Amino acid sequence: MENARSLTSIATKYLLNNFKETVSLCGCLQEGRGWPKTFQYSYFDVFIHETHVLILVFPVKPTSITPFSCSAVTSSHPGSDNLAIANAATGTTTEAKLHILNQEFHSLFEPVDRVKKLLHYANLLPPFEDLLKTTENRVPGCTAQVWLHVSLGNDNKLRFLADSDSEITKGFCACLVWLLDGAEPEEVLALRTEDLEAINVIGLNGRRGSSTISRANTWHNVLVSMQKRTKALVAEREGRPHGELFPSLIVGADGIIAKGSYAEAQARFLSPNEVKVQELANLFKEKKIGVVAHFYMDPEVQGVLTAAQKLWPHIHISDSLVMADSAVKMAKAGCKFITVLGVDFMSENVRAILDQAGFTEVGVYRMSNERIGCSLADAAASPAYMDYLSAAAASVSSPSLHVVYINTSLETKAYSHEVVPTITCTSSNVVQTILQAFAQIPNLNIWYGPDTYMGANIMELFQQMIVMSDEEIADIHPEHNRSTIKSLLPRLHYFQDGTCIVHHLFGHEVVEKINDMYCDAFLTAHFEVPGEMFSLAMEAKRRGMGVVGSTQNILDFIKQRLQEALDRNIDDHLQFVLGTESGMVTSIVAAVRNLLGSVKSSAGAKVSVEIIFPVSSESVTRTPNSSLGEAPEFLNIPVIPGVTSGEGCSIHGGCASCPYMKMNSLSSLLKVCRSLPHDKDSLSAYEAARFSLQTPKGKLIADVGCEPILHMRHFQATKRLPEKLIDQILHNGGDGQ
């Protein structure tokens, strides 16, 4: 890095001596401060690679000059200045052009030379009329502004025009336009991003830094948009619809637009009845009731609670990991009762963690007088799961660790921990938990469960890591490399018979439609989705267009992408495919509204966010066109998620809505709050009771079941497995052995 600073200093002197206008810029460069707002150049970049520094400065109209490099610190590529793409014969096939392009870039060993070549290509890009620089022609997911116009001629040849406000991005676009302009649809659709790996640019110290990754993402996203628009033009030419749209909600500064009946139903609850909100908030205040609710709640309940948060601070909507922690904070703040809106294992965990924290007198209440189940928790409570663990513990002589998903009952955690030492995990920390466990105990066997899809996805992720460089793997976990990842694969096992009924629907049919209709949208996916959806989301993630993880990860990703769009201060429309339970939309809309509201309407650009609900045909109802009357064209969507009544979703899925979560009703919440504290007897069916039962080894289920959770808490705080758990693993026993 010292060499890089020295070379940067030399480059700065070069700029000072040759370009007087860059004096203020160079001062910032030397001092390591941010760039001045008054800097008069529209584009600037620095590339540092081993012993080379390339500084590129472009004035307001970059095509008027040739980009320069610092000859004091880097030399030009010795090859010819003639450009391959300028010299290729007219009529050359796409395959031949691809060969020429790859040869051209393979011959350039230094990243700075590849950058200069891209800048040369940028100057060859055909003009792009300002009239075509519309929001509709923008390529989604690019850090720079990129515009793309596509047309299909009578000769069945495609014509592409592209432009960007970034010179390097223009170079990438020039390569793609030269490659595909004049091609037939089949040729365009056959091109894969990996076919163009040769034109990538490696960044700082030979590694893929954030700036170079964003540029590589740009040309990936441009290619995806080219292919999507090609499909649409072919469908239009053949006189067939390009496909049926998924329902969606569009959130903008001026309000919300619902596309489709299901989205309309969701939207109705985003502005709840103020009288209900005030009544509920008054009850919370009067009786000191705290509320912890999961993201997957019924939209009516979430809408009211989100509005009530402004009147009562002890309301928290989150994923399952944070619910118990929030309950403890509420108890410390003086809340006498905690209402839990979730499935039963969540209220169990809240009760047990409150007891562990010393708040035994705080009451915990569920929101139904019936059992609120969970398909994953039920799978882990089955005899098959205990057989899986028992066989696992008996089949190997090396140490074993059971990594159990948090979406399981306290009873499951307790019984498992006495068979195999157990640590709890979440969808956001499961990968790091497993990698850290293997790092601390190299000969370890890990048994994950109960989510089969998540287990398969973890295995697939590790398989992908084998082809990464050691440096890239170290970025994920510093104690691992290709060798260690390869060695752990045979010792990682996962349960084969547990799925979430909600995420199960994100299968082949939904994936095909996303590929066809929404390939250029941001893609979010929970770690519990089937492998096809996981692979699609991972591919999107690699080009900066996706996220795979927990519900909180999904919410954070959407907020981050929206904030980036607001910071750019240009008109934009962001599309997000919601690859998890549809109840997430309430929290997403609330977060989007907050961010949009933080921008002054007089100065800010028009930015909108569209949340798309994937729909499976397992649970949809066709609607007659006449039923929509004079509705706008965009509402004429021929499917409604759910049963014939149109009330939403059936238990079979269809619109990613959990029937168990929807058992938490607003009427139950009001009943519980009104009955407390004097009419507790009528609430016995709602109370989250303590476990008085014992494990096979004679210990309380609540005590033993909490220990795997506490092990996870230790890992989250220290990034290491606790010594107590290590001792249990090495001595081949869970709690009490």
PDB file of N, CA and C in Angstrom, residues 9-45:
ATOM      1  N   SER A   9       1.314   9.678  -5.495  1.00  0.00           N
ATOM      2  CA  SER A   9       1.942  10.994  -5.342  1.00  0.00           C
ATOM      3  C   SER A   9       2.622  11.426  -6.643  1.00  0.00           C
ATOM      4  N   ILE A  10       3.317  10.478  -7.289  1.00  0.00           N
ATOM      5  CA  ILE A  10       3.958  10.775  -8.576  1.00  0.00           C
ATOM      6  C   ILE A  10       2.903  11.171  -9.606  1.00  0.00           C
ATOM      7  N   ALA A  11       1.804  10.408  -9.621  1.00  0.00           N
ATOM      8  CA  ALA A  11       0.732  10.702 -10.568  1.00  0.00           C
ATOM      9  C   ALA A  11       0.149  12.081 -10.307  1.00  0.00           C
ATOM     10  N   THR A  12       0.042  12.448  -9.031  1.00  0.00           N
ATOM     11  CA  THR A  12      -0.486  13.760  -8.672  1.00  0.00           C
ATOM     12  C   THR A  12       0.399  14.872  -9.228  1.00  0.00           C
ATOM     13  N   LYS A  13       1.725  14.703  -9.079  1.00  0.00           N
ATOM     14  CA  LYS A  13       2.652  15.710  -9.600  1.00  0.00           C
ATOM     15  C   LYS A  13       2.507  15.836 -11.113  1.00  0.00           C
ATOM     16  N   TYR A  14       2.281  14.705 -11.765  1.00  0.00           N
ATOM     17  CA  TYR A  14       2.090  14.729 -13.214  1.00  0.00           C
ATOM     18  C   TYR A  14       0.866  15.564 -13.576  1.00  0.00           C
ATOM     19  N   LEU A  15      -0.213  15.337 -12.810  1.00  0.00           N
ATOM     20  CA  LEU A  15      -1.429  16.098 -13.062  1.00  0.00           C
ATOM     21  C   LEU A  15      -1.206  17.584 -12.816  1.00  0.00           C
ATOM     22  N   LEU A  16      -0.494  17.909 -11.721  1.00  0.00           N
ATOM     23  CA  LEU A  16      -0.234  19.304 -11.386  1.00  0.00           C
ATOM     24  C   LEU A  16       0.562  20.008 -12.480  1.00  0.00           C
ATOM     25  N   ASN A  17       1.526  19.275 -13.058  1.00  0.00           N
ATOM     26  CA  ASN A  17       2.395  19.878 -14.064  1.00  0.00           C
ATOM     27  C   ASN A  17       1.723  20.016 -15.422  1.00  0.00           C
ATOM     28  N   ASN A  18       0.761  19.128 -15.687  1.00  0.00           N
ATOM     29  CA  ASN A  18       0.210  19.087 -17.038  1.00  0.00           C
ATOM     30  C   ASN A  18      -1.228  19.577 -17.155  1.00  0.00           C
ATOM     31  N   PHE A  19      -1.964  19.557 -16.045  1.00  0.00           N
ATOM     32  CA  PHE A  19      -3.367  19.948 -16.093  1.00  0.00           C
ATOM     33  C   PHE A  19      -3.673  20.871 -14.928  1.00  0.00           C
ATOM     34  N   LYS A  20      -3.584  22.170 -15.167  1.00  0.00           N
ATOM     35  CA  LYS A  20      -3.725  23.148 -14.106  1.00  0.00           C
ATOM     36  C   LYS A  20      -5.087  23.057 -13.424  1.00  0.00           C
ATOM     37  N   GLU A  21      -6.131  22.650 -14.196  1.00  0.00           N
ATOM     38  CA  GLU A  21      -7.480  22.628 -13.640  1.00  0.00           C
ATOM     39  C   GLU A  21      -7.648  21.599 -12.529  1.00  0.00           C
ATOM     40  N   THR A  22      -6.723  20.655 -12.407  1.00  0.00           N
ATOM     41  CA  THR A  22      -6.904  19.566 -11.445  1.00  0.00           C
ATOM     42  C   THR A  22      -6.214  19.831 -10.124  1.00  0.00           C
ATOM     43  N   VAL A  23      -5.777  21.084  -9.876  1.00  0.00           N
ATOM     44  CA  VAL A  23      -5.035  21.388  -8.646  1.00  0.00           C
ATOM     45  C   VAL A  23      -5.841  21.021  -7.413  1.00  0.00           C
ATOM     46  N   SER A  24      -7.129  21.436  -7.363  1.00  0.00           N
ATOM     47  CA  SER A  24      -7.932  21.153  -6.170  1.00  0.00           C
ATOM     48  C   SER A  24      -8.151  19.657  -6.002  1.00  0.00           C
ATOM     49  N   LEU A  25      -8.330  18.950  -7.115  1.00  0.00           N
ATOM     50  CA  LEU A  25      -8.490  17.498  -7.064  1.00  0.00           C
ATOM     51  C   LEU A  25      -7.255  16.831  -6.488  1.00  0.00           C
ATOM     52  N   CYS A  26      -6.079  17.233  -6.961  1.00  0.00           N
ATOM     53  CA  CYS A  26      -4.851  16.583  -6.535  1.00  0.00           C
ATOM     54  C   CYS A  26      -4.569  16.830  -5.060  1.00  0.00           C
ATOM     55  N   GLY A  27      -4.937  18.013  -4.575  1.00  0.00           N
ATOM     56  CA  GLY A  27      -4.777  18.265  -3.151  1.00  0.00           C
ATOM     57  C   GLY A  27      -5.571  17.272  -2.332  1.00  0.00           C
ATOM     58  N   CYS A  28      -6.784  16.993  -2.777  1.00  0.00           N
ATOM     59  CA  CYS A  28      -7.604  16.010  -2.075  1.00  0.00           C
ATOM     60  C   CYS A  28      -7.009  14.625  -2.196  1.00  0.00           C
ATOM     61  N   LEU A  29      -6.463  14.311  -3.373  1.00  0.00           N
ATOM     62  CA  LEU A  29      -5.879  13.000  -3.602  1.00  0.00           C
ATOM     63  C   LEU A  29      -4.714  12.759  -2.659  1.00  0.00           C
ATOM     64  N   GLN A  30      -3.853  13.793  -2.490  1.00  0.00           N
ATOM     65  CA  GLN A  30      -2.690  13.638  -1.626  1.00  0.00           C
ATOM     66  C   GLN A  30      -3.095  13.520  -0.163  1.00  0.00           C
ATOM     67  N   GLU A  31      -4.116  14.281   0.233  1.00  0.00           N
ATOM     68  CA  GLU A  31      -4.484  14.324   1.630  1.00  0.00           C
ATOM     69  C   GLU A  31      -5.476  13.236   2.017  1.00  0.00           C
ATOM     70  N   GLY A  32      -5.975  12.486   1.036  1.00  0.00           N
ATOM     71  CA  GLY A  32      -6.891  11.386   1.325  1.00  0.00           C
ATOM     72  C   GLY A  32      -8.300  11.848   1.681  1.00  0.00           C
ATOM     73  N   ARG A  33      -8.670  13.071   1.304  1.00  0.00           N
ATOM     74  CA  ARG A  33     -10.011  13.564   1.612  1.00  0.00           C
ATOM     75  C   ARG A  33     -10.949  13.290   0.438  1.00  0.00           C
ATOM     76  N   GLY A  34     -12.238  13.636   0.642  1.00  0.00           N
ATOM     77  CA  GLY A  34     -13.221  13.442  -0.418  1.00  0.00           C
ATOM     78  C   GLY A  34     -13.032  14.449  -1.527  1.00  0.00           C
ATOM     79  N   TRP A  35     -13.638  14.160  -2.689  1.00  0.00           N
ATOM     80  CA  TRP A  35     -13.500  15.064  -3.826  1.00  0.00           C
ATOM     81  C   TRP A  35     -14.355  16.309  -3.625  1.00  0.00           C
ATOM     82  N   PRO A  36     -13.835  17.491  -3.997  1.00  0.00           N
ATOM     83  CA  PRO A  36     -14.608  18.720  -3.820  1.00  0.00           C
ATOM     84  C   PRO A  36     -15.821  18.744  -4.741  1.00  0.00           C
ATOM     85  N   LYS A  37     -16.919  19.305  -4.248  1.00  0.00           N
ATOM     86  CA  LYS A  37     -18.141  19.360  -5.052  1.00  0.00           C
ATOM     87  C   LYS A  37     -17.974  20.253  -6.269  1.00  0.00           C
ATOM     88  N   THR A  38     -17.029  21.198  -6.203  1.00  0.00           N
ATOM     89  CA  THR A  38     -16.855  22.144  -7.304  1.00  0.00           C
ATOM     90  C   THR A  38     -15.968  21.597  -8.414  1.00  0.00           C
ATOM     91  N   PHE A  39     -15.500  20.368  -8.248  1.00  0.00           N
ATOM     92  CA  PHE A  39     -14.617  19.778  -9.256  1.00  0.00           C
ATOM     93  C   PHE A  39     -15.316  19.778 -10.613  1.00  0.00           C
ATOM     94  N   GLN A  40     -14.637  20.332 -11.618  1.00  0.00           N
ATOM     95  CA  GLN A  40     -15.313  20.610 -12.873  1.00  0.00           C
ATOM     96  C   GLN A  40     -15.307  19.462 -13.867  1.00  0.00           C
ATOM     97  N   TYR A  41     -14.689  18.332 -13.536  1.00  0.00           N
ATOM     98  CA  TYR A  41     -14.714  17.194 -14.450  1.00  0.00           C
ATOM     99  C   TYR A  41     -15.878  16.281 -14.090  1.00  0.00           C
ATOM    100  N   SER A  42     -16.543  15.733 -15.087  1.00  0.00           N
ATOM    101  CA  SER A  42     -17.726  14.921 -14.828  1.00  0.00           C
ATOM    102  C   SER A  42     -17.375  13.478 -14.508  1.00  0.00           C
ATOM    103  N   TYR A  43     -16.177  13.042 -14.798  1.00  0.00           N
ATOM    104  CA  TYR A  43     -15.820  11.645 -14.526  1.00  0.00           C
ATOM    105  C   TYR A  43     -14.350  11.554 -14.156  1.00  0.00           C
ATOM    106  N   PHE A  44     -14.049  10.810 -13.134  1.00  0.00           N
ATOM    107  CA  PHE A  44     -12.680  10.672 -12.651  1.00  0.00           C
ATOM    108  C   PHE A  44     -12.514   9.272 -12.083  1.00  0.00           C
ATOM    109  N   ASP A  45     -11.392   8.642 -12.307  1.00  0.00           N
ATOM    110  CA  ASP A  45     -11.167   7.325 -11.732  1.00  0.00           C
ATOM    111  C   ASP A  45      -9.687   7.068 -11.540  1.00  0.00           C
TER     112      ASP A  45
END
